[in-house]
Coordinates of C-alpha atoms and ligand atoms in Angstrom, one line a residue:
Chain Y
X194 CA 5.4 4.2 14.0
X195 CA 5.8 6.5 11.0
X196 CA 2.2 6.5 11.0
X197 CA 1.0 6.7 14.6
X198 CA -2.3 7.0 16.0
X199 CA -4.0 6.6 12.6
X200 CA -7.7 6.3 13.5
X201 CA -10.1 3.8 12.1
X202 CA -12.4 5.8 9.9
X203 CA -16.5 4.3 10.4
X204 CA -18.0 2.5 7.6
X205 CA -21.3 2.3 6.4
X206 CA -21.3 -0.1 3.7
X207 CA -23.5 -2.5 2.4
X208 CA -23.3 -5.5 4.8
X209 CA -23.2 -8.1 2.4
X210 CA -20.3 -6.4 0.4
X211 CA -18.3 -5.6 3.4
X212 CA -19.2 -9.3 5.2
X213 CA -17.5 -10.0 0.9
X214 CA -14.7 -7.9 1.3
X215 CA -13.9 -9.6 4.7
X216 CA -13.7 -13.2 3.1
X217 CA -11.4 -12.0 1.1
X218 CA -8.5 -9.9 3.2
X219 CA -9.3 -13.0 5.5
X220 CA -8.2 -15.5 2.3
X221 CA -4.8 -12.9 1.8
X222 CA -6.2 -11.9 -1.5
X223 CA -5.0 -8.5 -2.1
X224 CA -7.1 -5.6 -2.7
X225 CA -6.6 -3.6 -6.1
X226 CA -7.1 0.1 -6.6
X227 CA -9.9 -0.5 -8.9
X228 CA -11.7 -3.2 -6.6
X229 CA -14.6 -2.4 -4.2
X230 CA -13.6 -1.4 -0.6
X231 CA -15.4 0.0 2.3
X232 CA -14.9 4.0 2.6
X233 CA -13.3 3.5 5.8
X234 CA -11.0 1.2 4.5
X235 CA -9.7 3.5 2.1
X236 CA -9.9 6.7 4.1
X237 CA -8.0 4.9 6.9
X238 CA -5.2 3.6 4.6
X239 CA -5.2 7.2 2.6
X240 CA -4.4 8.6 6.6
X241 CA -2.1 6.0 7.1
X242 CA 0.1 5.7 3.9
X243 CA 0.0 9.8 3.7
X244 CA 1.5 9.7 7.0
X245 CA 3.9 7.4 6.4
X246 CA 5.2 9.0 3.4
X247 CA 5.0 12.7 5.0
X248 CA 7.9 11.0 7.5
X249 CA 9.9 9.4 4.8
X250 CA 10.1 13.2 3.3
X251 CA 10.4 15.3 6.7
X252 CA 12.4 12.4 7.9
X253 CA 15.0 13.6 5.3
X254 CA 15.4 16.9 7.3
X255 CA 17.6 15.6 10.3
X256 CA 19.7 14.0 8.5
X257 CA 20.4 16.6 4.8
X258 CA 21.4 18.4 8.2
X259 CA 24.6 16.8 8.3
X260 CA 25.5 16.2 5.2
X261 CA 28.0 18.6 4.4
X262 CA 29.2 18.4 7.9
X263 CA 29.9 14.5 7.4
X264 CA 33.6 13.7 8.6
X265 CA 34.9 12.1 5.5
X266 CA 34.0 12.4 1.8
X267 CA 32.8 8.7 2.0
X268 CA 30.6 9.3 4.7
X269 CA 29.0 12.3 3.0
X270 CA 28.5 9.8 0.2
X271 CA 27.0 7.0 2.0
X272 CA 24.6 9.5 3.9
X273 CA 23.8 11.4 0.6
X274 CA 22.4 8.1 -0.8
X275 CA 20.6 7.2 2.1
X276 CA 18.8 10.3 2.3
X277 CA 17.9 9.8 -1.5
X278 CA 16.4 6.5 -0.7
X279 CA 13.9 8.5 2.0
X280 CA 13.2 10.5 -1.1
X281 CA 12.3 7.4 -2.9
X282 CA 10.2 5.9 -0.4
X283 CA 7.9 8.8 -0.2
X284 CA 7.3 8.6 -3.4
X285 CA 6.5 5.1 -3.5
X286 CA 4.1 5.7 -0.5
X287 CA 2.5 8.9 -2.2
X288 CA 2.4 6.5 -5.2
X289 CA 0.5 4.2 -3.4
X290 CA -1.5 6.6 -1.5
X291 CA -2.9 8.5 -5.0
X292 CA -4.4 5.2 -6.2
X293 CA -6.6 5.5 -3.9
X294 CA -8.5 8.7 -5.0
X295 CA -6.3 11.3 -3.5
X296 CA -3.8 13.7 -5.6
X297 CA -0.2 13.8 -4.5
X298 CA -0.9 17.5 -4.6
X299 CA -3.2 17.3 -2.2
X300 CA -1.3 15.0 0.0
X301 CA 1.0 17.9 0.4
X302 CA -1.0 20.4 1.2
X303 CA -2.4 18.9 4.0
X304 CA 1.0 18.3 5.7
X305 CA 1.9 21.9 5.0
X306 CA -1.1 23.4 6.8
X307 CA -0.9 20.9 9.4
X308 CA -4.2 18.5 8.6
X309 CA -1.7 16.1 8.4
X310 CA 0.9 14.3 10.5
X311 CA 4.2 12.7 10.5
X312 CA 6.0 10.4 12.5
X313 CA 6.7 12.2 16.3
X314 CA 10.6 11.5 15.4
X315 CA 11.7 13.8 13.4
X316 CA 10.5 16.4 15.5
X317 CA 13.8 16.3 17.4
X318 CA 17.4 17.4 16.4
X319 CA 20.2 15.7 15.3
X320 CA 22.8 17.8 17.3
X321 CA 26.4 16.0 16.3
X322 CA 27.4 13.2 14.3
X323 CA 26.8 10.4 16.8
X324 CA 23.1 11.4 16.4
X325 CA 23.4 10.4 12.7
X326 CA 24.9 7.1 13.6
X327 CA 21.9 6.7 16.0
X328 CA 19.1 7.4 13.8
X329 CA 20.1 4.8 11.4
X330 CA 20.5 2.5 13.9
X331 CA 17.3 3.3 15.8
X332 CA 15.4 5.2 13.9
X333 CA 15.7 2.8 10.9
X334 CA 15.8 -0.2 13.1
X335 CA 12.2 1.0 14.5
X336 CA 10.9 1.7 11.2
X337 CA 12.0 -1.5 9.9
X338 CA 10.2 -3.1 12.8
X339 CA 7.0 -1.9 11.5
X340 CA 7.7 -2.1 7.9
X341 CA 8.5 -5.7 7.4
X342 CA 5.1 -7.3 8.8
X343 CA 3.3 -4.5 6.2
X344 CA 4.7 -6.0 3.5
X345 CA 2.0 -8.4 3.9
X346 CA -0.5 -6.0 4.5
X347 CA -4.3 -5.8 2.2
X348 CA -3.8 -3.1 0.2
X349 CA -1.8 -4.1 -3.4
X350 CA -0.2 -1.0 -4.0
X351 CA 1.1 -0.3 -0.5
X352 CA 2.3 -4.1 0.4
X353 CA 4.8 -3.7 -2.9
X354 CA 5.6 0.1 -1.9
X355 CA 6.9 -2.0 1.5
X356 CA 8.7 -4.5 -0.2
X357 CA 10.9 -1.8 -2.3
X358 CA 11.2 -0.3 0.8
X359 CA 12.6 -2.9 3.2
X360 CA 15.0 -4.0 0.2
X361 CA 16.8 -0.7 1.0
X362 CA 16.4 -0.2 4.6
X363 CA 18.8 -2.9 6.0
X364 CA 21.6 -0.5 4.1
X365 CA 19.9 2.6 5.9
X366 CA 20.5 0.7 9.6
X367 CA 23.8 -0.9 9.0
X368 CA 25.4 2.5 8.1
X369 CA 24.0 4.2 11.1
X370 CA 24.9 1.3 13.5
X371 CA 29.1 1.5 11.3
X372 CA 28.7 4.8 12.6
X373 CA 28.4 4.4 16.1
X374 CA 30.3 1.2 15.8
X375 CA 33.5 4.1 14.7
X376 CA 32.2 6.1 17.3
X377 CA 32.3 4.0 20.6
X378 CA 35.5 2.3 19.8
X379 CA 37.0 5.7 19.5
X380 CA 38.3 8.2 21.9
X381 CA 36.8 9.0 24.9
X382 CA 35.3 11.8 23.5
X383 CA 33.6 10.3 20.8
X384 CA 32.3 7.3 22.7
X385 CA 30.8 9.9 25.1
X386 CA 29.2 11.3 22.3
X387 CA 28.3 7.8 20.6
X388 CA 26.4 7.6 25.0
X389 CA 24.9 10.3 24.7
X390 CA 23.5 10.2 21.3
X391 CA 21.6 7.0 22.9
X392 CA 20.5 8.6 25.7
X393 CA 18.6 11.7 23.6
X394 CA 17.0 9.2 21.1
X395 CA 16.5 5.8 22.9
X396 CA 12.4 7.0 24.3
X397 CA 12.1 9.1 21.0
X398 CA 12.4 5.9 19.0
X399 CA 10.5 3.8 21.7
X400 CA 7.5 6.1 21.1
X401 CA 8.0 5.7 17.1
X402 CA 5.8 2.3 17.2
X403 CA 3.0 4.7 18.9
X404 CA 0.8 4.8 22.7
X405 CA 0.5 1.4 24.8
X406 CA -1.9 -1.2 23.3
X407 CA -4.5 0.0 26.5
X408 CA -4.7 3.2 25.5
X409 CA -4.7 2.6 21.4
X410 CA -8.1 2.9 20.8
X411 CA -7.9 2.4 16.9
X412 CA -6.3 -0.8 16.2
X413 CA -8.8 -3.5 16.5
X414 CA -10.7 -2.3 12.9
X415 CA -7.1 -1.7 11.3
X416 CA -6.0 -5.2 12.6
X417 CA -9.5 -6.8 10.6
X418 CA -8.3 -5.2 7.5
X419 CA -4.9 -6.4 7.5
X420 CA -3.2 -2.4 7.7
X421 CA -2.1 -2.8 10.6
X422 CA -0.7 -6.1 11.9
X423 CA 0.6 -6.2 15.1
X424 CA 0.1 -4.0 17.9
X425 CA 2.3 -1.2 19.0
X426 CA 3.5 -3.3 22.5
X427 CA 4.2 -6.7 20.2
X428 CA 6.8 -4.4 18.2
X429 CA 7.8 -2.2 20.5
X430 CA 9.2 -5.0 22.6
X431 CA 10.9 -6.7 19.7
X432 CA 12.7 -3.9 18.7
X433 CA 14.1 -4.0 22.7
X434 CA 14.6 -7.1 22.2
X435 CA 16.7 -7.3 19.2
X436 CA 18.4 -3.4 20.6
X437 CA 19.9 -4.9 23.7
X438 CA 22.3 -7.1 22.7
X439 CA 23.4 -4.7 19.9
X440 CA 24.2 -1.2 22.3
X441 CA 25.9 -4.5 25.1
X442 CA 28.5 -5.2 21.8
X443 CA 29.3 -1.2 21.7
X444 CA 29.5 -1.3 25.1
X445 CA 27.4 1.7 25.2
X446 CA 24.3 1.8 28.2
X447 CA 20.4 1.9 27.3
X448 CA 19.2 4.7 29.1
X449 CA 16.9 2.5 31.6
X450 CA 17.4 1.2 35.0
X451 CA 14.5 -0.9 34.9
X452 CA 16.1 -2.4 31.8
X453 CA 16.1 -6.6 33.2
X454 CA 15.9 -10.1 31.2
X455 CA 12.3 -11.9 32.0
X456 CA 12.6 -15.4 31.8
X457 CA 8.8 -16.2 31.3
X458 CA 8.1 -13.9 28.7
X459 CA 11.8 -14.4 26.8
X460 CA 12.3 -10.8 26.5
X461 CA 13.6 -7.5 27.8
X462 CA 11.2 -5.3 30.7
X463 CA 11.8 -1.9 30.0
X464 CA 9.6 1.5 30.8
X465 CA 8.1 3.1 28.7
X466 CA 8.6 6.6 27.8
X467 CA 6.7 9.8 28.7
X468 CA 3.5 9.6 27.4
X469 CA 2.8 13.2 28.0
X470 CA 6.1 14.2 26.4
X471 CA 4.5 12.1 23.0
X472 CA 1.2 13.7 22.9
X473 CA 3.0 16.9 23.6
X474 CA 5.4 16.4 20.3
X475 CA 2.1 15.1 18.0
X476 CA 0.2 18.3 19.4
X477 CA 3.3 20.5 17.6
X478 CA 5.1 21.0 20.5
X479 CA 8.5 19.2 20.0
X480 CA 12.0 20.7 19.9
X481 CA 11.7 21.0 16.2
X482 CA 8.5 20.6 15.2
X483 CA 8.1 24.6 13.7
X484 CA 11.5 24.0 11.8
X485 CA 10.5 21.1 10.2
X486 CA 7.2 22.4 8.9
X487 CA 9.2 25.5 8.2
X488 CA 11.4 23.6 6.2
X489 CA 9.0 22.2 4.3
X490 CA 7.3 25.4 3.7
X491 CA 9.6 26.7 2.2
X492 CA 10.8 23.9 -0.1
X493 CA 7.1 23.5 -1.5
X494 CA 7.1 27.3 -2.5
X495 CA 10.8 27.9 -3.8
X496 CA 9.9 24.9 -5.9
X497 CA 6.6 26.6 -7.2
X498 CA 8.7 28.1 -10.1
X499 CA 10.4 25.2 -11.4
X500 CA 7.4 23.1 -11.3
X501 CA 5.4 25.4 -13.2
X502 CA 7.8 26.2 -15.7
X503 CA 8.6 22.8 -16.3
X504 CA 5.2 22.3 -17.2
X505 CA 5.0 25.2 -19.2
X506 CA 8.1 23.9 -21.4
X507 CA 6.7 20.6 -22.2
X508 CA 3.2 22.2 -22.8
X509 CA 4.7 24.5 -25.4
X510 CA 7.1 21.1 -26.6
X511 CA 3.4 19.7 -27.1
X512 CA 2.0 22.1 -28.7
X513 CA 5.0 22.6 -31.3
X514 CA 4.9 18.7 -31.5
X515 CA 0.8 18.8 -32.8
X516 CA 1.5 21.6 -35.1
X517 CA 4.0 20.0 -36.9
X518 CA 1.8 17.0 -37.1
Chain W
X195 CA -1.9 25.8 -5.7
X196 CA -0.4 25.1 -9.6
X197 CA -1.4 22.6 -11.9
X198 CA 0.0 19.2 -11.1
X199 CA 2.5 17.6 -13.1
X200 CA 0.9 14.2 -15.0
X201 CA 1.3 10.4 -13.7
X202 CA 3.4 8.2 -15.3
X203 CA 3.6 4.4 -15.3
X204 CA 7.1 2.6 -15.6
X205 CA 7.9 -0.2 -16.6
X206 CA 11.6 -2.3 -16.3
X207 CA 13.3 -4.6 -18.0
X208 CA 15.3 -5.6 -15.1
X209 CA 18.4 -7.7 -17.2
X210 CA 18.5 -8.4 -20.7
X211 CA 15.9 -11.0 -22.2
X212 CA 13.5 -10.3 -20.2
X213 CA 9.9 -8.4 -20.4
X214 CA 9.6 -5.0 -19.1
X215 CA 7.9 -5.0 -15.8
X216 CA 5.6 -2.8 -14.3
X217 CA 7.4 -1.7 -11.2
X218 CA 5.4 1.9 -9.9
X219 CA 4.6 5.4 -10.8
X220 CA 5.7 8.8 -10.5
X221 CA 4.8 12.6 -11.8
X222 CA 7.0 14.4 -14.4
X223 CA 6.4 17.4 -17.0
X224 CA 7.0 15.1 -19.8
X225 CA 8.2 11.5 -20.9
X226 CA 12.3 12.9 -21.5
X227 CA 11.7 14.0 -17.8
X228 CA 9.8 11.0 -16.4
X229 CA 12.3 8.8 -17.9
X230 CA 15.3 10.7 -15.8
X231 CA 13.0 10.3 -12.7
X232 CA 12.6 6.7 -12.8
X233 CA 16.2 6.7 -13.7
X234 CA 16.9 7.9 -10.4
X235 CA 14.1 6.1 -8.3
X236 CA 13.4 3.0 -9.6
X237 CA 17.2 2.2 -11.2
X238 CA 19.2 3.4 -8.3
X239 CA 20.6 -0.3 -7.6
X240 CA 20.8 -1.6 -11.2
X241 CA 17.4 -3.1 -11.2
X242 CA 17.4 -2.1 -15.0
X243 CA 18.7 -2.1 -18.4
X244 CA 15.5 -0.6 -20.2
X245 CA 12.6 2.1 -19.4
X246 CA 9.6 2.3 -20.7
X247 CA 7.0 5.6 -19.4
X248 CA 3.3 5.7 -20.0
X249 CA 1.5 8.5 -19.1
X250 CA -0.7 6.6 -17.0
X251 CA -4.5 8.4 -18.4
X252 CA -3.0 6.7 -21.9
X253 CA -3.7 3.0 -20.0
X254 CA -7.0 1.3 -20.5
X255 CA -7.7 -1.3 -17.7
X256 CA -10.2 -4.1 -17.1
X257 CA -13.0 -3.5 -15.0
X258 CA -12.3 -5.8 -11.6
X259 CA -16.6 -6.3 -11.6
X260 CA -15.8 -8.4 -15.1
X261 CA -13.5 -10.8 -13.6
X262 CA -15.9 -13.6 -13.8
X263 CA -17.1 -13.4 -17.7
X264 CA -14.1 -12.3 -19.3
X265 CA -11.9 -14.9 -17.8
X266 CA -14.7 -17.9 -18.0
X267 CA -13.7 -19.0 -21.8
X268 CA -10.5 -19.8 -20.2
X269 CA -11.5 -21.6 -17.3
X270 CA -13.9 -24.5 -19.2
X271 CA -11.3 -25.3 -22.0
X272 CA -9.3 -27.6 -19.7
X273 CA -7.8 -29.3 -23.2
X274 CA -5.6 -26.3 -24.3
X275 CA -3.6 -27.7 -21.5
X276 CA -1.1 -30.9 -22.4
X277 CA -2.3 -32.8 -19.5
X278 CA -5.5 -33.1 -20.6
X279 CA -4.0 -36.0 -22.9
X280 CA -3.0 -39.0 -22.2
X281 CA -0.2 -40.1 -23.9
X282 CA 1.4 -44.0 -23.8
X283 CA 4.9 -44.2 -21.9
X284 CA 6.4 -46.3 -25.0
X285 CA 6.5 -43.6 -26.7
X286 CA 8.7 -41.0 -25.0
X287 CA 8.9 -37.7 -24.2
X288 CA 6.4 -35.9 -26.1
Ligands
FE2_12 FE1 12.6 5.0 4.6
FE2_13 FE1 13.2 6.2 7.2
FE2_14 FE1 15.5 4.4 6.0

């Protein structure tokens, strides 16, 4: 999902503090930044909430695309505010993330030099407007998928990081699917856009909720702790699930021929997308992911100025202050 | 890499009447700057009516491993609560 393939760090802890520490996540008492926790507990969730919060921020990128290209004044508005809510969420994530022993600082760094990763996503383009519509449809709908179970995660800080999060991500999907709702009851032209827009993204977000549950060799540990807490297949087939019947009322075709109801299990058989084509994207090798780091580059070091000379002004401010004193 | 910019704590008052509420953190140059930040992250859907900003090395906190004695005085004084007593129907609310 926004954090894929986050491996399990090892722990060696005391046995009798971790068999402790186990009682408790298994009694849903919540783990506070100042409590004891295995090291591998908090390196794994330091991976894992860095990761999400580097695609909340980079996740921005796709769509600040298309802001000033947005077709009406109240759509620019709408998507504006949306993207300022990503904005918030990293934050809240980094927040949580830092009480954990790590510097927001240093959380950046290691996405810009590539120690760290973000969600496989947003290294693809958003190439019209439809695209827009579909990433808050699917995009959000995916990350919502994962989010809403991790409100209930271990971890204090990064269960009520979730919480603020999901308050404002039903707005996030609801715009995007008003937006292709506009689109595929339009012209023919803009419903083959709205089509196609579904067809580009459809895998992309299938591979959001990470590899099979077979070949995700980190889960069982993270599933223990309560960070991770169901596996990739359980959501990835409820977001089918719930997706189906929403593209039938656009009248707008999932881009699967294997797409077919199963009684038994009560839900949707679909195929899974290209594995390779994943692995390939996390490697560095998407459509975008060289702009995107780019991007971010260049942000963190045309900021440089301003954040030092902000600093600078209220150290002076504070130093006027205790002279006056 | 430049020198960070501090942590700040902030605290809510989400309507009028009520406490100020811890609701998360952020990092800003200075409190006139940190207030305008949580302004426009933790206010953006009029959750508030108030701010309050601590620099968060300014809070002292108590120590998780002293749960057990700090908290005990509490626990053994069961009469500071009104059910302890038991008071006669005949005579009303009380
Ligand atoms: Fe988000
Ligand atoms: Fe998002
Ligand atoms: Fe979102």
């Amino acid at each position: 999902m926004y954090a894929q393939m986050v491996k399990s760090e090892a722990t060696q802890d005391d046995p009798e503090k971790l068999a402790a520490f186990q009682e408790k996540i298994d009694a849903n008492i919540k783990v506070e930044p100042r409590d004891w926790m295995p090291e591998g507990y908090r390196k794994t969730l330091i991976r894992q909430i860095g990761q999400h919060a580097h695609s909340e921020i980079v996740g921005q990128l796709p769509e600040g695309n298309w802001i000033t290209r947005a077709p009406t004044l109240e759509r620019k508005m709408i998507l504006l505010a949306k993207v300022q809510d990503e904005a918030g969420h990293g934050l809240y994530l980094y927040a949580a993330a830092e009480t954990l022993g790590v510097s927001r600082d240093e959380l950046t760094e290691m996405l810009l030099d590539g120690r760290m990763k973000y969600s496989s996503i947003f290294n693809y383009p958003t190439l019209n407007w439809a695209d827009i519509g579909a990433v808050g449809w699917l995009v959000d709908g995916a990350a919502i998928m994962n989010q809403v179970p991790l409100q209930r995660t271990s971890y204090g800080p990064y269960s009520r990081a979730m919480i603020r999060i999901c308050k404002e991500e039903s707005f996030h999907q609801r715009q995007g699917y008003d937006i292709m709702m506009k689109m595929a009851q339009g012209t023919e032209a803009q419903k083959k856009m709205a089509q196609d827009a579904l067809n580009r993204l459809w895998y992309p977000s299938l591979m959001m909720f990470g590899p099979s549950d077979a070949a995700s060799v980190h889960s069982e540990q993270s599933m223990g702790w309560k960070i991770k807490i169901n596996s990739n297949d359980e959501l990835r087939q409820k977001f089918v699930d719930q997706t189906v019947p929403q593209a039938k009322y656009l009248g707008l075709t999932i881009p699967d021929d294997n797409l077919t109801w199963n009684e038994d299990k009560g839900g949707w058989d679909y195929s899974d997308p290209d594995w390779t084509e994943f692995f390939d994207v996390l490697k560095g090798n998407g459509p975008c992911n060289t702009d995107r780091m780019e991007a971010r580059n260049k942000a963190w070091d045309d900021g440089a100025w301003v954040r030092d000379g902000l600093l600078a002004h209220a150290e002076k401010k504070r130093a006027a202050k205790t002279a006056a004193e | 890499m430049s020198k960070e910019w501090p942590l700040w704590e902030i605290f809510i008052r989400g309507q009028h009447g009520l406490s100020h509420r811890h609701v998360g953190s952020l990092h800003a140059p200075d409190a006139e700057m940190a207030i305008k930040n949580a302004r426009d992250v933790y206010t953006r859907r009029n959750e508030g009516v108030s701010i309050w900003v601590v620099e968060a090395n300014n809070i002292a906190a108590s120590s998780p491993s002293e749960k057990g004695p700090l908290y005990e005085p509490s626990e053994s004084k069961i009469y500071r609560h009104p059910t302890f007593f038991d008071i006669p129907d005949e005579i009303g609310h009380m």
